[in-house]
PDB file of C-alpha atoms and ligand atoms in Angstrom:
ATOM      1  CA  MET B   1     120.545  97.938 154.579  1.00 80.00           C
ATOM      2  CA  VAL B   2     117.440  96.086 153.358  1.00 95.00           C
ATOM      3  CA  LYS B   3     116.220  96.580 150.013  1.00 97.00           C
ATOM      4  CA  TRP B   4     112.629  95.964 149.170  1.00 98.00           C
ATOM      5  CA  ILE B   5     111.758  94.747 145.576  1.00 98.00           C
ATOM      6  CA  GLN B   6     108.422  94.813 143.903  1.00 97.00           C
ATOM      7  CA  LEU B   7     107.782  91.590 142.709  1.00 97.00           C
ATOM      8  CA  VAL B   8     106.676  92.547 138.956  1.00 96.00           C
ATOM      9  CA  ASP B   9     106.901  90.483 135.748  1.00 95.00           C
ATOM     10  CA  PHE B  10     107.749  87.601 137.958  1.00 98.00           C
ATOM     11  CA  GLN B  11     107.247  83.785 137.172  1.00 98.00           C
ATOM     12  CA  CYS B  12     105.249  81.688 139.366  1.00 98.00           C
ATOM     13  CA  PRO B  13     107.509  80.117 141.385  1.00 98.00           C
ATOM     14  CA  ALA B  14     105.177  77.214 142.763  1.00 98.00           C
ATOM     15  CA  CYS B  15     103.844  75.578 139.510  1.00 97.00           C
ATOM     16  CA  PRO B  16     104.859  74.166 136.232  1.00 97.00           C
ATOM     17  CA  ASP B  17     102.971  76.626 134.298  1.00 96.00           C
ATOM     18  CA  LYS B  18     104.933  79.660 135.601  1.00 93.00           C
ATOM     19  CA  ARG B  19     102.922  82.139 134.487  1.00 95.00           C
ATOM     20  CA  GLY B  20     104.280  85.602 135.368  1.00 94.00           C
ATOM     21  CA  GLY B  21     102.802  88.337 136.659  1.00 93.00           C
ATOM     22  CA  ASN B  22     102.486  91.694 139.181  1.00 96.00           C
ATOM     23  CA  TRP B  23     102.079  89.867 142.231  1.00 98.00           C
ATOM     24  CA  ILE B  24      99.448  91.002 144.852  1.00 96.00           C
ATOM     25  CA  CYS B  25      98.722  89.853 148.385  1.00 96.00           C
ATOM     26  CA  ALA B  26      95.680  87.930 148.060  1.00 91.00           C
ATOM     27  CA  SER B  27      94.468  88.941 151.784  1.00 93.00           C
ATOM     28  CA  HIS B  28      95.256  92.514 151.308  1.00 96.00           C
ATOM     29  CA  GLY B  29      95.351  93.532 147.559  1.00 96.00           C
ATOM     30  CA  ASN B  30      98.885  95.088 148.240  1.00 97.00           C
ATOM     31  CA  PRO B  31     101.753  94.851 145.652  1.00 98.00           C
ATOM     32  CA  VAL B  32     103.963  92.213 147.306  1.00 98.00           C
ATOM     33  CA  TYR B  33     108.219  93.318 147.940  1.00 98.00           C
ATOM     34  CA  LEU B  34     110.734  90.819 148.297  1.00 98.00           C
ATOM     35  CA  ASN B  35     113.972  91.696 150.261  1.00 98.00           C
ATOM     36  CA  GLU B  36     117.708  90.022 150.187  1.00 98.00           C
ATOM     37  CA  ASN B  37     116.852  88.049 153.359  1.00 98.00           C
ATOM     38  CA  GLY B  38     114.275  85.828 151.510  1.00 98.00           C
ATOM     39  CA  VAL B  39     111.519  87.864 152.895  1.00 98.00           C
ATOM     40  CA  MET B  40     108.459  88.788 151.633  1.00 98.00           C
ATOM     41  CA  GLU B  41     106.004  91.548 152.532  1.00 98.00           C
ATOM     42  CA  CYS B  42     102.934  93.381 151.779  1.00 97.00           C
ATOM     43  CA  SER B  43     102.883  95.489 154.726  1.00 95.00           C
ATOM     44  CA  THR B  44     104.429  95.262 158.001  1.00 92.00           C
ATOM     45  CA  THR B  45     102.080  93.264 159.435  1.00 96.00           C
ATOM     46  CA  CYS B  46     101.965  90.827 156.425  1.00 97.00           C
ATOM     47  CA  THR B  47     105.225  89.150 156.120  1.00 97.00           C
ATOM     48  CA  GLY B  48     106.899  85.944 155.891  1.00 97.00           C
ATOM     49  CA  LYS B  49     109.868  83.762 154.900  1.00 98.00           C
ATOM     50  CA  VAL B  50     109.926  82.719 150.955  1.00 98.00           C
ATOM     51  CA  ILE B  51     109.951  79.302 152.145  1.00 98.00           C
ATOM     52  CA  ASN B  52     106.562  79.947 153.730  1.00 97.00           C
ATOM     53  CA  TRP B  53     104.958  82.234 151.241  1.00 97.00           C
ATOM     54  CA  ARG B  54     102.084  81.106 149.271  1.00 97.00           C
ATOM     55  CA  TRP B  55     101.820  81.471 145.616  1.00 97.00           C
ATOM     56  CA  ASN B  56      99.087  81.243 143.070  1.00 97.00           C
ATOM     57  CA  CYS B  57      99.703  82.751 139.445  1.00 96.00           C
ATOM     58  CA  GLY B  58      95.839  81.337 138.465  1.00 95.00           C
ATOM     59  CA  SER B  59      96.914  78.710 136.357  1.00 96.00           C
ATOM     60  CA  SER B  60      94.515  75.477 136.340  1.00 97.00           C
ATOM     61  CA  TYR B  61      97.545  73.512 137.877  1.00 97.00           C
ATOM     62  CA  HIS B  62      96.524  75.360 141.311  1.00 97.00           C
ATOM     63  CA  ASN B  63      92.948  74.629 141.479  1.00 97.00           C
ATOM     64  CA  GLY B  64      92.632  77.705 143.380  1.00 96.00           C
ATOM     65  CA  GLU B  65      95.151  76.651 145.916  1.00 97.00           C
ATOM     66  CA  TYR B  66      97.894  78.420 147.383  1.00 96.00           C
ATOM     67  CA  LEU B  67     100.930  76.576 146.922  1.00 97.00           C
ATOM     68  CA  LYS B  68     104.389  76.842 148.448  1.00 98.00           C
ATOM     69  CA  ALA B  69     107.607  77.401 146.125  1.00 98.00           C
ATOM     70  CA  ASP B  70     110.655  74.906 146.378  1.00 97.00           C
ATOM     71  CA  LEU B  71     113.773  76.115 146.231  1.00 97.00           C
ATOM     72  CA  GLU B  72     114.462  74.918 142.384  1.00 97.00           C
ATOM     73  CA  GLY B  73     111.203  76.660 141.744  1.00 98.00           C
ATOM     74  CA  PHE B  74     112.264  79.858 143.065  1.00 98.00           C
ATOM     75  CA  THR B  75     115.677  80.431 141.796  1.00 96.00           C
ATOM     76  CA  PHE B  76     114.485  79.548 138.600  1.00 97.00           C
ATOM     77  CA  ALA B  77     111.589  82.463 138.743  1.00 98.00           C
ATOM     78  CA  LEU B  78     114.539  84.510 140.194  1.00 97.00           C
ATOM     79  CA  SER B  79     116.734  83.944 137.031  1.00 96.00           C
ATOM     80  CA  GLN B  80     114.473  84.754 134.898  1.00 96.00           C
ATOM     81  CA  ALA B  81     113.552  87.972 136.562  1.00 96.00           C
ATOM     82  CA  VAL B  82     116.272  90.052 134.957  1.00 94.00           C
ATOM     83  CA  GLN B  83     114.642  93.403 135.728  1.00 93.00           C
ATOM     84  CA  LEU B  84     114.218  92.706 139.208  1.00 95.00           C
ATOM     85  CA  MET B  85     117.940  91.673 139.586  1.00 95.00           C
ATOM     86  CA  THR B  86     119.240  94.505 138.110  1.00 96.00           C
ATOM     87  CA  LYS B  87     117.226  96.849 140.498  1.00 96.00           C
ATOM     88  CA  GLY B  88     118.912  94.954 143.334  1.00 96.00           C
ATOM     89  CA  GLY B  89     122.378  94.333 141.925  1.00 97.00           C
ATOM     90  CA  SER B  90     124.500  91.633 142.417  1.00 95.00           C
ATOM     91  CA  GLU B  91     125.475  91.802 145.959  1.00 97.00           C
ATOM     92  CA  TRP B  92     121.706  91.630 146.917  1.00 97.00           C
ATOM     93  CA  THR B  93     121.103  88.705 144.321  1.00 97.00           C
ATOM     94  CA  ALA B  94     124.195  86.987 146.107  1.00 97.00           C
ATOM     95  CA  LYS B  95     122.518  87.553 149.234  1.00 98.00           C
ATOM     96  CA  LEU B  96     119.476  86.982 148.703  1.00 98.00           C
ATOM     97  CA  ILE B  97     120.573  83.084 147.174  1.00 97.00           C
ATOM     98  CA  THR B  98     122.664  82.949 150.197  1.00 97.00           C
ATOM     99  CA  GLU B  99     119.477  83.761 152.298  1.00 98.00           C
ATOM    100  CA  LEU B 100     117.307  81.131 150.131  1.00 98.00           C
ATOM    101  CA  GLY B 101     119.965  78.410 150.566  1.00 97.00           C
ATOM    102  CA  LYS B 102     119.940  78.955 154.334  1.00 98.00           C
ATOM    103  CA  GLN B 103     115.661  79.002 154.711  1.00 98.00           C
ATOM    104  CA  TYR B 104     115.607  75.448 152.223  1.00 98.00           C
ATOM    105  CA  GLY B 105     118.544  74.130 154.357  1.00 95.00           C
ATOM    106  CA  GLN B 106     120.963  73.555 151.377  1.00 75.00           C
TER     107      GLN B 106
HETATM  108 ZN1   ZN Q   1      99.188  90.776 152.474  1.00 96.10          ZN
HETATM  109 ZN1   ZN Q   2     101.543  78.923 139.419  1.00 96.10          ZN
END
């Protein structure tokens, strides 16, 4: 069963500034959720794989641009998100790591 977890207090995975925050979809203003299949969602019609999702934490590095995260950046952000992994549990986290590896082809 798919478990969606809201991305709160999650570091930006797409830039070196790694500014943390509660992620909101730029297009719709909804909170953003992540599941163990490596899929992001703000609503059923606004969804996509982590590899295709674009991030902007508002730091100057972005220069207003929404950037994709690489595997290293995303797994680092994930490793810092203790609350999120606790909510998901160890199986959820392990599945997510596996799926991310598939997405990024590693
Ligand atoms: Zn959206
Ligand atoms: Zn950023």
